[in-house]
PDB file of C-alpha atoms in Angstrom:
ATOM      1  CA  MET A   7      31.029  74.405 -38.036  1.00 54.00           C
ATOM      2  CA  SER A   8      28.037  72.205 -38.749  1.00 67.00           C
ATOM      3  CA  PRO A   9      28.195  68.442 -38.006  1.00 86.00           C
ATOM      4  CA  ARG A  10      26.314  67.710 -41.216  1.00 92.00           C
ATOM      5  CA  ARG A  11      27.678  65.007 -43.491  1.00 94.00           C
ATOM      6  CA  LEU A  12      26.841  63.088 -46.641  1.00 97.00           C
ATOM      7  CA  LEU A  13      25.730  59.576 -45.661  1.00 97.00           C
ATOM      8  CA  VAL A  14      25.542  56.448 -47.795  1.00 98.00           C
ATOM      9  CA  ALA A  15      23.789  53.278 -46.599  1.00 97.00           C
ATOM     10  CA  VAL A  16      23.799  49.944 -48.436  1.00 97.00           C
ATOM     11  CA  ASP A  17      21.903  46.711 -47.735  1.00 94.00           C
ATOM     12  CA  VAL A  18      22.270  43.383 -49.529  1.00 90.00           C
ATOM     13  CA  GLN A  19      18.997  41.837 -50.632  1.00 85.00           C
ATOM     14  CA  GLY A  20      18.339  38.379 -49.244  1.00 76.00           C
ATOM     15  CA  TYR A  21      21.325  38.384 -46.898  1.00 69.00           C
ATOM     16  CA  GLY A  22      19.351  36.657 -44.149  1.00 62.00           C
ATOM     17  CA  THR A  23      18.350  33.804 -46.473  1.00 66.00           C
ATOM     18  CA  ARG A  24      21.972  32.865 -47.248  1.00 67.00           C
ATOM     19  CA  THR A  25      23.936  30.374 -45.219  1.00 64.00           C
ATOM     20  CA  GLY A  26      26.328  31.585 -42.574  1.00 71.00           C
ATOM     21  CA  GLY A  27      29.190  30.290 -44.650  1.00 72.00           C
ATOM     22  CA  MET A  28      28.226  32.627 -47.479  1.00 76.00           C
ATOM     23  CA  HIS A  29      28.127  35.780 -45.376  1.00 81.00           C
ATOM     24  CA  SER A  30      31.875  36.391 -45.473  1.00 79.00           C
ATOM     25  CA  ALA A  31      31.874  35.934 -49.242  1.00 80.00           C
ATOM     26  CA  LEU A  32      29.036  38.438 -49.568  1.00 85.00           C
ATOM     27  CA  HIS A  33      30.910  40.893 -47.346  1.00 87.00           C
ATOM     28  CA  ARG A  34      34.027  40.567 -49.471  1.00 91.00           C
ATOM     29  CA  GLY A  35      32.112  40.957 -52.713  1.00 91.00           C
ATOM     30  CA  LEU A  36      30.273  44.022 -51.449  1.00 93.00           C
ATOM     31  CA  LEU A  37      33.435  45.623 -50.102  1.00 94.00           C
ATOM     32  CA  ASP A  38      35.336  44.953 -53.327  1.00 95.00           C
ATOM     33  CA  ALA A  39      32.543  46.508 -55.399  1.00 96.00           C
ATOM     34  CA  LEU A  40      32.352  49.592 -53.175  1.00 97.00           C
ATOM     35  CA  ASN A  41      36.116  50.065 -53.209  1.00 97.00           C
ATOM     36  CA  LEU A  42      36.384  49.593 -56.965  1.00 97.00           C
ATOM     37  CA  ALA A  43      33.563  52.046 -57.647  1.00 98.00           C
ATOM     38  CA  ALA A  44      34.964  54.699 -55.319  1.00 98.00           C
ATOM     39  CA  ASP A  45      38.463  54.371 -56.744  1.00 97.00           C
ATOM     40  CA  SER A  46      37.293  54.626 -60.355  1.00 97.00           C
ATOM     41  CA  ALA A  47      35.137  57.640 -59.431  1.00 97.00           C
ATOM     42  CA  GLY A  48      38.141  59.423 -57.935  1.00 97.00           C
ATOM     43  CA  LEU A  49      36.895  59.253 -54.345  1.00 98.00           C
ATOM     44  CA  ASP A  50      38.942  58.598 -51.202  1.00 97.00           C
ATOM     45  CA  ARG A  51      37.100  55.644 -49.739  1.00 96.00           C
ATOM     46  CA  PRO A  52      39.724  54.915 -47.020  1.00 96.00           C
ATOM     47  CA  ALA A  53      38.756  58.284 -45.546  1.00 96.00           C
ATOM     48  CA  TRP A  54      35.085  57.292 -45.252  1.00 96.00           C
ATOM     49  CA  SER A  55      33.932  56.554 -41.720  1.00 94.00           C
ATOM     50  CA  ARG A  56      32.333  53.133 -42.084  1.00 93.00           C
ATOM     51  CA  GLN A  57      30.423  50.796 -39.822  1.00 90.00           C
ATOM     52  CA  GLY A  58      29.072  47.367 -40.663  1.00 83.00           C
ATOM     53  CA  THR A  59      25.367  46.679 -40.305  1.00 79.00           C
ATOM     54  CA  GLY A  60      25.419  42.926 -40.727  1.00 76.00           C
ATOM     55  CA  ASP A  61      23.865  42.924 -44.171  1.00 80.00           C
ATOM     56  CA  GLY A  62      25.524  46.112 -45.381  1.00 89.00           C
ATOM     57  CA  GLU A  63      27.307  49.294 -44.441  1.00 94.00           C
ATOM     58  CA  LEU A  64      26.720  52.827 -43.241  1.00 95.00           C
ATOM     59  CA  ALA A  65      29.329  55.313 -44.452  1.00 96.00           C
ATOM     60  CA  VAL A  66      29.712  58.891 -43.253  1.00 96.00           C
ATOM     61  CA  LEU A  67      31.754  60.751 -45.829  1.00 97.00           C
ATOM     62  CA  PRO A  68      34.360  63.447 -45.166  1.00 94.00           C
ATOM     63  CA  VAL A  69      33.804  66.987 -46.379  1.00 92.00           C
ATOM     64  CA  THR A  70      36.363  66.464 -49.139  1.00 93.00           C
ATOM     65  CA  GLU A  71      34.065  64.122 -51.102  1.00 95.00           C
ATOM     66  CA  PRO A  72      31.900  66.181 -53.509  1.00 94.00           C
ATOM     67  CA  GLU A  73      28.220  65.324 -53.298  1.00 95.00           C
ATOM     68  CA  THR A  74      27.690  65.523 -57.053  1.00 95.00           C
ATOM     69  CA  GLN A  75      30.661  63.236 -57.706  1.00 96.00           C
ATOM     70  CA  VAL A  76      29.266  60.635 -55.322  1.00 97.00           C
ATOM     71  CA  ILE A  77      25.898  60.647 -57.035  1.00 97.00           C
ATOM     72  CA  GLU A  78      26.691  60.828 -60.742  1.00 95.00           C
ATOM     73  CA  SER A  79      30.086  59.072 -60.774  1.00 97.00           C
ATOM     74  CA  PHE A  80      30.254  56.652 -57.840  1.00 98.00           C
ATOM     75  CA  LEU A  81      26.730  55.229 -58.034  1.00 97.00           C
ATOM     76  CA  PRO A  82      26.794  54.174 -61.732  1.00 96.00           C
ATOM     77  CA  ARG A  83      30.268  52.707 -61.224  1.00 97.00           C
ATOM     78  CA  PHE A  84      29.026  50.786 -58.207  1.00 97.00           C
ATOM     79  CA  ALA A  85      26.234  49.362 -60.361  1.00 97.00           C
ATOM     80  CA  GLY A  86      28.864  48.314 -62.892  1.00 97.00           C
ATOM     81  CA  ALA A  87      31.049  46.743 -60.215  1.00 97.00           C
ATOM     82  CA  LEU A  88      28.095  44.715 -58.945  1.00 96.00           C
ATOM     83  CA  ARG A  89      27.360  43.542 -62.467  1.00 96.00           C
ATOM     84  CA  GLY A  90      30.974  42.435 -62.890  1.00 95.00           C
ATOM     85  CA  HIS A  91      30.888  40.593 -59.561  1.00 93.00           C
ATOM     86  CA  ASN A  92      27.681  38.775 -60.446  1.00 91.00           C
ATOM     87  CA  GLN A  93      28.965  37.684 -63.852  1.00 94.00           C
ATOM     88  CA  LEU A  94      31.778  35.793 -62.123  1.00 91.00           C
ATOM     89  CA  SER A  95      29.830  34.508 -59.111  1.00 85.00           C
ATOM     90  CA  SER A  96      27.604  31.553 -58.349  1.00 87.00           C
ATOM     91  CA  ALA A  97      23.883  32.026 -57.885  1.00 85.00           C
ATOM     92  CA  GLU A  98      24.271  31.928 -54.106  1.00 84.00           C
ATOM     93  CA  ALA A  99      26.927  34.668 -54.173  1.00 84.00           C
ATOM     94  CA  GLN A 100      24.967  37.118 -56.316  1.00 88.00           C
ATOM     95  CA  LEU A 101      24.749  40.655 -54.959  1.00 93.00           C
ATOM     96  CA  ARG A 102      21.646  42.809 -55.380  1.00 94.00           C
ATOM     97  CA  VAL A 103      21.815  45.939 -53.309  1.00 96.00           C
ATOM     98  CA  ARG A 104      19.659  48.775 -51.993  1.00 97.00           C
ATOM     99  CA  LEU A 105      21.441  52.093 -51.484  1.00 98.00           C
ATOM    100  CA  ALA A 106      20.324  55.369 -49.915  1.00 98.00           C
ATOM    101  CA  VAL A 107      22.004  58.780 -49.848  1.00 98.00           C
ATOM    102  CA  HIS A 108      21.198  61.580 -47.409  1.00 97.00           C
ATOM    103  CA  TYR A 109      22.822  64.737 -46.108  1.00 97.00           C
ATOM    104  CA  GLY A 110      22.296  65.434 -42.412  1.00 95.00           C
ATOM    105  CA  VAL A 111      23.661  65.564 -38.894  1.00 94.00           C
ATOM    106  CA  ALA A 112      25.934  62.658 -37.939  1.00 93.00           C
ATOM    107  CA  LEU A 113      27.847  62.612 -34.662  1.00 89.00           C
ATOM    108  CA  PRO A 114      30.351  60.023 -33.410  1.00 87.00           C
ATOM    109  CA  GLY A 115      28.902  57.758 -30.704  1.00 85.00           C
ATOM    110  CA  PRO A 116      29.994  54.742 -28.661  1.00 84.00           C
ATOM    111  CA  PHE A 117      28.477  52.255 -31.135  1.00 81.00           C
ATOM    112  CA  GLY A 118      28.756  54.246 -34.345  1.00 82.00           C
ATOM    113  CA  HIS A 119      27.285  57.501 -35.551  1.00 85.00           C
ATOM    114  CA  THR A 120      24.217  59.061 -33.980  1.00 87.00           C
ATOM    115  CA  GLY A 121      21.934  61.917 -34.944  1.00 90.00           C
ATOM    116  CA  ALA A 122      19.074  62.438 -37.353  1.00 92.00           C
ATOM    117  CA  GLY A 123      21.191  61.796 -40.456  1.00 94.00           C
ATOM    118  CA  PRO A 124      21.910  58.101 -39.823  1.00 93.00           C
ATOM    119  CA  VAL A 125      18.281  57.501 -38.858  1.00 93.00           C
ATOM    120  CA  VAL A 126      16.986  59.092 -42.064  1.00 95.00           C
ATOM    121  CA  VAL A 127      19.363  57.216 -44.369  1.00 96.00           C
ATOM    122  CA  ALA A 128      18.482  53.963 -42.573  1.00 93.00           C
ATOM    123  CA  ARG A 129      14.756  54.503 -43.043  1.00 94.00           C
ATOM    124  CA  LEU A 130      15.275  55.301 -46.723  1.00 96.00           C
ATOM    125  CA  CYS A 131      17.490  52.269 -47.325  1.00 96.00           C
ATOM    126  CA  GLY A 132      15.006  49.925 -45.670  1.00 93.00           C
ATOM    127  CA  SER A 133      11.926  51.565 -47.158  1.00 95.00           C
ATOM    128  CA  ARG A 134       9.127  49.736 -48.905  1.00 94.00           C
ATOM    129  CA  PRO A 135       9.377  51.681 -52.201  1.00 96.00           C
ATOM    130  CA  LEU A 136      13.099  50.932 -52.561  1.00 96.00           C
ATOM    131  CA  ARG A 137      12.608  47.245 -51.755  1.00 94.00           C
ATOM    132  CA  GLN A 138       9.821  47.098 -54.324  1.00 95.00           C
ATOM    133  CA  VAL A 139      12.036  48.620 -57.019  1.00 95.00           C
ATOM    134  CA  LEU A 140      14.682  45.960 -56.481  1.00 93.00           C
ATOM    135  CA  LYS A 141      12.075  43.186 -56.509  1.00 92.00           C
ATOM    136  CA  ALA A 142      10.256  44.470 -59.578  1.00 93.00           C
ATOM    137  CA  SER A 143      13.321  45.111 -61.737  1.00 92.00           C
ATOM    138  CA  ARG A 144      16.296  43.146 -63.020  1.00 87.00           C
ATOM    139  CA  THR A 145      18.788  45.683 -61.735  1.00 93.00           C
ATOM    140  CA  ASN A 146      21.548  44.877 -59.269  1.00 95.00           C
ATOM    141  CA  LEU A 147      21.355  48.317 -57.636  1.00 97.00           C
ATOM    142  CA  ALA A 148      18.333  50.364 -56.651  1.00 97.00           C
ATOM    143  CA  VAL A 149      18.963  53.840 -55.232  1.00 98.00           C
ATOM    144  CA  ILE A 150      16.929  56.337 -53.258  1.00 98.00           C
ATOM    145  CA  LEU A 151      18.021  59.918 -52.600  1.00 98.00           C
ATOM    146  CA  SER A 152      16.602  61.942 -49.765  1.00 98.00           C
ATOM    147  CA  ASP A 153      14.547  64.930 -50.816  1.00 97.00           C
ATOM    148  CA  ARG A 154      17.297  67.256 -49.656  1.00 96.00           C
ATOM    149  CA  VAL A 155      20.024  65.559 -51.705  1.00 97.00           C
ATOM    150  CA  PHE A 156      17.825  65.442 -54.796  1.00 97.00           C
ATOM    151  CA  THR A 157      16.806  69.088 -54.433  1.00 96.00           C
ATOM    152  CA  ASP A 158      20.320  70.382 -53.766  1.00 95.00           C
ATOM    153  CA  THR A 159      22.002  68.450 -56.578  1.00 95.00           C
ATOM    154  CA  VAL A 160      19.818  66.962 -59.309  1.00 96.00           C
ATOM    155  CA  SER A 161      16.967  69.482 -59.410  1.00 94.00           C
ATOM    156  CA  GLU A 162      19.452  72.345 -59.162  1.00 93.00           C
ATOM    157  CA  GLN A 163      21.187  70.890 -62.253  1.00 91.00           C
ATOM    158  CA  LEU A 164      24.538  70.637 -60.495  1.00 93.00           C
ATOM    159  CA  THR A 165      25.142  67.220 -62.079  1.00 91.00           C
ATOM    160  CA  ASP A 166      26.311  67.000 -65.693  1.00 90.00           C
ATOM    161  CA  SER A 167      24.737  63.694 -66.680  1.00 91.00           C
ATOM    162  CA  LEU A 168      21.594  63.391 -64.550  1.00 94.00           C
ATOM    163  CA  GLU A 169      18.173  64.881 -65.139  1.00 94.00           C
ATOM    164  CA  PRO A 170      15.239  65.084 -62.710  1.00 95.00           C
ATOM    165  CA  ARG A 171      13.065  63.012 -65.056  1.00 95.00           C
ATOM    166  CA  GLN A 172      15.291  59.999 -64.392  1.00 96.00           C
ATOM    167  CA  PHE A 173      14.066  59.948 -60.772  1.00 97.00           C
ATOM    168  CA  ARG A 174      10.708  58.994 -59.329  1.00 97.00           C
ATOM    169  CA  LYS A 175       9.308  60.751 -56.299  1.00 97.00           C
ATOM    170  CA  VAL A 176       7.766  58.546 -53.611  1.00 96.00           C
ATOM    171  CA  ARG A 177       6.526  58.950 -50.074  1.00 95.00           C
ATOM    172  CA  VAL A 178       8.480  56.972 -47.500  1.00 94.00           C
ATOM    173  CA  ARG A 179       6.684  56.067 -44.282  1.00 92.00           C
ATOM    174  CA  GLU A 180       8.676  53.868 -41.932  1.00 85.00           C
ATOM    175  CA  LYS A 181       7.762  53.908 -38.233  1.00 83.00           C
ATOM    176  CA  GLU A 182       8.144  57.522 -37.089  1.00 86.00           C
ATOM    177  CA  PHE A 183       9.702  58.586 -40.405  1.00 90.00           C
ATOM    178  CA  ASP A 184       7.535  60.246 -43.053  1.00 93.00           C
ATOM    179  CA  ALA A 185       9.208  62.099 -45.917  1.00 94.00           C
ATOM    180  CA  ASP A 186       9.705  62.187 -49.671  1.00 96.00           C
ATOM    181  CA  GLY A 187      12.416  60.234 -51.443  1.00 97.00           C
ATOM    182  CA  TRP A 188      13.601  59.940 -55.038  1.00 98.00           C
ATOM    183  CA  LEU A 189      14.062  56.515 -56.654  1.00 98.00           C
ATOM    184  CA  TRP A 190      16.653  55.854 -59.351  1.00 97.00           C
ATOM    185  CA  ILE A 191      18.163  52.885 -61.197  1.00 97.00           C
ATOM    186  CA  PRO A 192      21.724  53.968 -62.067  1.00 95.00           C
ATOM    187  CA  ASP A 193      22.519  51.291 -64.673  1.00 92.00           C
ATOM    188  CA  GLY A 194      19.651  52.388 -66.905  1.00 90.00           C
ATOM    189  CA  SER A 195      18.392  48.824 -67.285  1.00 88.00           C
ATOM    190  CA  THR A 196      14.885  49.823 -66.243  1.00 91.00           C
ATOM    191  CA  ASN A 197      12.917  53.050 -66.287  1.00 93.00           C
ATOM    192  CA  VAL A 198      11.875  53.492 -62.683  1.00 95.00           C
ATOM    193  CA  HIS A 199       8.658  55.171 -63.828  1.00 95.00           C
ATOM    194  CA  ASP A 200       7.580  51.965 -65.582  1.00 94.00           C
ATOM    195  CA  LEU A 201       7.562  49.896 -62.397  1.00 94.00           C
ATOM    196  CA  VAL A 202       4.317  49.232 -60.539  1.00 91.00           C
ATOM    197  CA  LEU A 203       4.766  50.115 -56.868  1.00 89.00           C
ATOM    198  CA  ASP A 204       1.897  49.569 -54.484  1.00 81.00           C
ATOM    199  CA  ASP A 205       1.310  51.861 -51.555  1.00 66.00           C
ATOM    200  CA  PRO A 206       0.110  49.974 -48.440  1.00 57.00           C
ATOM    201  CA  PRO A 207      -2.795  51.242 -46.355  1.00 50.00           C
ATOM    202  CA  ASP A 208      -1.815  53.772 -43.709  1.00 55.00           C
ATOM    203  CA  ASP A 209      -2.345  51.270 -40.897  1.00 49.00           C
ATOM    204  CA  GLU A 210       0.278  48.954 -42.443  1.00 46.00           C
ATOM    205  CA  HIS A 211       3.137  51.436 -42.459  1.00 43.00           C
ATOM    206  CA  ASP A 212       4.011  51.050 -38.804  1.00 41.00           C
ATOM    207  CA  GLU A 213       3.324  47.336 -38.686  1.00 39.00           C
ATOM    208  CA  HIS A 214       5.722  46.267 -41.421  1.00 41.00           C
ATOM    209  CA  ASP A 215       8.189  43.807 -39.998  1.00 38.00           C
ATOM    210  CA  GLY A 216      11.033  44.579 -42.381  1.00 39.00           C
ATOM    211  CA  HIS A 217      10.856  41.391 -44.497  1.00 38.00           C
ATOM    212  CA  ASP A 218      10.210  40.997 -48.200  1.00 39.00           C
ATOM    213  CA  THR A 219       9.055  37.866 -49.924  1.00 32.00           C
ATOM    214  CA  VAL A 220      10.790  37.021 -53.190  1.00 31.00           C
ATOM    215  CA  GLN A 221       9.779  33.751 -54.851  1.00 31.00           C
ATOM    216  CA  GLY A 222       8.656  32.411 -51.516  1.00 30.00           C
ATOM    217  CA  GLN A 223      11.843  33.397 -49.665  1.00 31.00           C
ATOM    218  CA  PRO A 224      11.908  36.064 -46.953  1.00 31.00           C
ATOM    219  CA  GLU A 225      14.390  38.894 -47.444  1.00 35.00           C
ATOM    220  CA  ALA A 226      16.054  40.178 -44.297  1.00 33.00           C
ATOM    221  CA  CYS A 227      15.880  43.927 -44.489  1.00 35.00           C
ATOM    222  CA  GLY A 228      18.414  44.149 -41.686  1.00 38.00           C
ATOM    223  CA  GLU A 229      18.596  46.265 -38.574  1.00 36.00           C
ATOM    224  CA  SER A 230      19.189  49.297 -40.767  1.00 36.00           C
ATOM    225  CA  GLY A 231      15.490  49.291 -41.612  1.00 36.00           C
ATOM    226  CA  ARG A 232      14.185  48.778 -38.103  1.00 34.00           C
ATOM    227  CA  GLU A 233      16.377  50.456 -35.521  1.00 34.00           C
ATOM    228  CA  THR A 234      18.275  53.695 -35.263  1.00 32.00           C
ATOM    229  CA  TRP A 235      21.931  53.539 -36.231  1.00 32.00           C
ATOM    230  CA  SER A 236      22.922  54.536 -32.713  1.00 32.00           C
ATOM    231  CA  SER A 237      21.524  51.248 -31.418  1.00 32.00           C
ATOM    232  CA  PHE A 238      23.892  49.155 -33.558  1.00 31.00           C
ATOM    233  CA  ARG A 239      26.746  47.270 -32.060  1.00 30.00           C
ATOM    234  CA  GLY A 240      28.147  47.931 -35.532  1.00 34.00           C
ATOM    235  CA  ALA A 241      31.235  46.060 -36.636  1.00 33.00           C
ATOM    236  CA  THR A 242      33.842  47.744 -38.776  1.00 34.00           C
ATOM    237  CA  ILE A 243      34.194  46.002 -42.115  1.00 31.00           C
ATOM    238  CA  THR A 244      37.838  45.281 -42.869  1.00 31.00           C
ATOM    239  CA  GLY A 245      38.675  43.098 -45.829  1.00 32.00           C
ATOM    240  CA  GLY A 246      34.962  42.414 -46.241  1.00 33.00           C
ATOM    241  CA  VAL A 247      34.539  40.770 -42.831  1.00 31.00           C
ATOM    242  CA  ALA A 248      32.931  42.276 -39.749  1.00 33.00           C
ATOM    243  CA  ILE A 249      35.647  42.137 -37.110  1.00 30.00           C
ATOM    244  CA  GLY A 250      34.290  43.837 -34.027  1.00 34.00           C
ATOM    245  CA  ARG A 251      32.724  46.898 -32.541  1.00 32.00           C
ATOM    246  CA  ASP A 252      35.452  49.434 -33.222  1.00 35.00           C
ATOM    247  CA  GLN A 253      34.487  52.170 -35.651  1.00 36.00           C
ATOM    248  CA  HIS A 254      36.519  54.313 -38.006  1.00 38.00           C
ATOM    249  CA  HIS A 255      35.928  58.053 -37.703  1.00 36.00           C
ATOM    250  CA  HIS A 256      37.442  60.435 -40.167  1.00 37.00           C
ATOM    251  CA  GLY A 257      37.021  64.044 -41.210  1.00 37.00           C
ATOM    252  CA  GLY A 258      36.003  67.156 -39.436  1.00 37.00           C
ATOM    253  CA  ASN A 259      32.879  69.229 -39.353  1.00 38.00           C
ATOM    254  CA  HIS A 260      31.110  70.299 -42.510  1.00 37.00           C
ATOM    255  CA  GLU A 261      29.586  73.671 -43.031  1.00 39.00           C
ATOM    256  CA  ARG A 262      27.444  73.763 -46.121  1.00 41.00           C
ATOM    257  CA  ARG A 263      25.836  76.789 -47.740  1.00 39.00           C
ATOM    258  CA  GLY A 264      26.066  78.848 -44.598  1.00 37.00           C
ATOM    259  CA  GLU A 265      24.692  76.163 -42.291  1.00 40.00           C
TER     260      GLU A 265
END
């Protein structure tokens, strides 16, 4: 049996610029939106193996969660849940989120999951193109799929409502990581192809310090964009609050298409 899993990583934009007193509120809002979206999409979120990343979450999904259902049902509903949260929240409590999806090897470790899968989804979630999409658009949720997820689901036309033309291919270069990714705005508020994304010179890729500037304020990209997931002293998010270093691990091994 292969240890491959579907992985979902989320980061809250501007988390590091908020006051410490707001962090718990942001955690609760993010957790509520994730739970609501998963429930309405018919997914079993309590079975997801989740670890907090400070400004977000890494989730390793069990084999029972269909990949196509996560992409075409959960992600648009998550965008809707974020919109509902923001309509009822103060300016300081607004949630704008980057999300990445990848399928790869993820193994339980002493501080969370290890393996190439968590590293890849972290690099994608913290990548320059995804951060630029969120900055350049009015959307509350910007998504990037790994090339493998896009190829195996969207381009193979295994989704009922999604078409390849809705996604924009970009090159992601973050530290040692160099691969293609596919950008998407699930709520349809902006055509991702209309956004102007600049590609930094090659010598800037490895020097990027993980911070954005939005209206003069630095955005903390979080450890998910700078270190491997295995280096986290990741807290489990329970009730929206990081409570310690214990992790939840669920599900068995996943063998996919003969792998």
